[in-house]
CSV table of C-alpha atoms in Angstrom, one decimal:
chain,number,residue,atom,x,y,z
A,13,MET,CA,0.0,0.0,0.0
A,14,LEU,CA,1.3,3.4,-1.0
A,15,ASP,CA,0.6,6.9,0.1
A,16,ALA,CA,0.2,9.8,-2.3
A,17,ASP,CA,3.9,10.6,-2.1
A,18,GLY,CA,5.0,7.1,-3.0
A,19,ARG,CA,6.0,5.9,0.4
A,20,VAL,CA,5.2,2.3,1.4
A,21,MET,CA,2.5,2.5,4.1
A,22,ALA,CA,2.2,-1.3,4.6
A,23,VAL,CA,3.2,-4.6,3.0
A,24,LEU,CA,0.1,-6.8,2.7
A,25,ASP,CA,0.3,-10.3,3.8
A,26,PRO,CA,-0.2,-12.7,2.2
A,27,PRO,CA,1.2,-11.2,-1.0
A,28,GLY,CA,-1.7,-10.3,-3.3
A,29,SER,CA,-4.0,-9.3,-0.6
A,30,LYS,CA,-6.1,-6.2,-1.1
A,31,PRO,CA,-7.1,-3.3,1.2
A,32,VAL,CA,-10.8,-2.5,1.8
A,33,ASP,CA,-11.0,0.1,-1.1
A,34,PRO,CA,-8.3,-0.9,-3.5
A,35,LEU,CA,-7.3,0.9,-6.6
A,36,GLN,CA,-5.2,-1.9,-8.1
A,37,LEU,CA,-1.8,-0.7,-9.4
A,38,THR,CA,-0.3,-2.9,-12.1
A,39,LEU,CA,3.3,-2.7,-13.3
A,40,ALA,CA,5.0,-3.7,-16.6
A,41,ALA,CA,7.5,-5.6,-14.5
A,42,PRO,CA,7.6,-6.7,-10.9
A,43,GLY,CA,8.0,-3.9,-8.5
A,44,PRO,CA,10.8,-3.6,-5.9
A,45,ASP,CA,10.5,-5.5,-2.6
A,46,LEU,CA,10.3,-2.6,-0.1
A,47,GLN,CA,9.6,-2.2,3.6
A,48,PRO,CA,7.1,0.3,5.2
A,49,GLY,CA,8.6,3.8,5.2
A,50,ALA,CA,10.6,3.2,2.0
A,51,THR,CA,10.0,5.4,-1.1
A,52,VAL,CA,9.1,3.7,-4.3
A,53,PRO,CA,10.8,4.6,-7.7
A,54,ALA,CA,9.6,7.7,-9.4
A,55,ASP,CA,7.3,6.1,-12.0
A,56,LEU,CA,5.4,4.3,-9.1
A,57,ALA,CA,5.3,7.5,-7.1
A,58,GLY,CA,3.8,9.3,-10.1
A,59,ALA,CA,1.1,6.7,-10.3
A,60,ALA,CA,0.4,6.9,-6.5
A,61,SER,CA,0.1,10.7,-6.8
A,62,ILE,CA,-3.0,10.4,-9.2
A,63,VAL,CA,-5.3,8.7,-6.6
A,64,PRO,CA,-5.9,11.7,-4.3
A,65,ARG,CA,-6.4,13.9,-7.4
A,66,LEU,CA,-9.3,11.8,-8.7
A,67,PRO,CA,-12.7,13.4,-8.0
A,68,ALA,CA,-15.1,11.1,-6.1
A,69,ASP,CA,-17.2,10.4,-9.2
A,70,LEU,CA,-14.2,9.4,-11.3
A,71,ARG,CA,-12.5,7.4,-8.4
A,72,SER,CA,-15.7,5.4,-7.8
A,73,LYS,CA,-15.7,4.3,-11.5
A,74,THR,CA,-11.9,3.5,-11.7
A,75,CYS,CA,-10.8,-0.1,-10.9
A,76,SER,CA,-7.1,0.0,-11.8
A,77,LEU,CA,-4.1,2.1,-12.7
A,78,ALA,CA,-1.3,0.7,-14.8
A,79,VAL,CA,2.3,1.9,-15.1
A,80,GLY,CA,3.9,0.9,-18.4
A,81,GLU,CA,7.6,0.3,-19.1
A,82,ALA,CA,8.4,3.9,-19.9
A,83,GLY,CA,6.3,5.2,-17.0
A,84,GLN,CA,3.2,5.7,-19.2
A,85,LEU,CA,0.0,5.7,-17.1
A,86,THR,CA,-3.3,4.0,-18.0
A,87,MET,CA,-6.5,4.1,-16.0
A,88,THR,CA,-9.1,1.3,-16.5
A,89,MET,CA,-12.7,2.1,-15.5
A,90,CYS,CA,-14.7,-0.8,-13.9
A,91,ASP,CA,-16.7,-1.0,-17.1
A,92,GLY,CA,-13.6,-1.7,-19.2
A,93,PHE,CA,-13.2,1.8,-20.6
A,94,VAL,CA,-9.5,2.7,-20.8
A,95,ILE,CA,-8.0,6.2,-20.3
A,96,ASP,CA,-4.5,6.6,-21.6
A,97,LEU,CA,-2.9,9.4,-19.6
A,98,GLY,CA,0.5,9.1,-21.2
A,99,SER,CA,3.5,10.4,-19.2
A,100,PRO,CA,2.9,11.4,-15.6
A,101,ASP,CA,3.1,15.1,-16.3
A,102,ARG,CA,0.3,17.6,-16.5
A,103,LEU,CA,-1.9,15.2,-14.6
A,104,ARG,CA,-4.3,17.9,-13.5
A,105,ASP,CA,-5.0,19.0,-17.1
A,106,LYS,CA,-5.4,15.4,-18.2
A,107,LEU,CA,-7.9,14.6,-15.5
A,108,VAL,CA,-9.9,17.8,-16.1
A,109,THR,CA,-10.0,16.9,-19.9
A,110,THR,CA,-11.0,13.3,-19.0
A,111,ILE,CA,-13.9,14.5,-16.8
A,112,PHE,CA,-15.0,17.1,-19.4
A,113,VAL,CA,-15.1,14.5,-22.2
A,114,LEU,CA,-16.9,11.9,-20.1
A,115,ASN,CA,-19.5,14.4,-19.0
A,116,THR,CA,-20.1,16.3,-22.3
A,117,ARG,CA,-19.9,13.5,-24.8
A,118,PRO,CA,-21.7,10.5,-23.2
A,119,ASP,CA,-22.9,9.1,-26.5
A,120,ASP,CA,-19.5,9.3,-28.1
A,121,VAL,CA,-17.9,7.7,-25.0
A,122,ALA,CA,-20.5,4.8,-25.1
A,123,ARG,CA,-19.4,4.1,-28.7
A,124,SER,CA,-15.7,4.1,-27.7
A,125,SER,CA,-13.4,1.7,-25.9
A,126,GLY,CA,-11.1,4.3,-24.5
A,127,LEU,CA,-9.9,7.9,-24.4
A,128,ASN,CA,-6.3,9.1,-25.0
A,129,VAL,CA,-5.5,12.3,-23.1
A,130,GLY,CA,-1.7,12.1,-23.4
A,131,ASP,CA,-2.1,15.6,-24.9
A,132,PRO,CA,-4.9,17.1,-22.8
A,133,GLU,CA,-5.6,19.8,-25.5
A,134,ARG,CA,-6.2,17.1,-28.1
A,135,PRO,CA,-8.2,14.2,-26.5
A,136,VAL,CA,-8.9,11.3,-28.8
A,137,LEU,CA,-11.8,8.8,-28.3
A,138,ILE,CA,-10.8,5.3,-29.4
A,139,GLU,CA,-13.3,3.5,-31.5
A,140,LYS,CA,-14.5,0.0,-30.3
């Protein structure tokens, strides 16, 4: 379990256990074996910093967050819709754009499998 700054809060036992309200974090490769109080690598810390920024309505619909090999971030909604955030910079802008598209284009979103907000000024809905 990580806090918003990327510090290990606890190591769950047995491995693979989940906290009460988990947002599953998946990695391209196995993560480091760290003890409570340690700080995770920058790409994991970037992913952990997203969670407290998620508005409640978006957080309640998000089931997992993935960190790719180059630190690229992808959120998967519980209904399978995928939001490609790209690199962990400009996260506020990317989340604002995501919420705007989800709220103002529901019909287009329903016909799509995902949304790319790697460039928040040019969001792209991905066709199913």
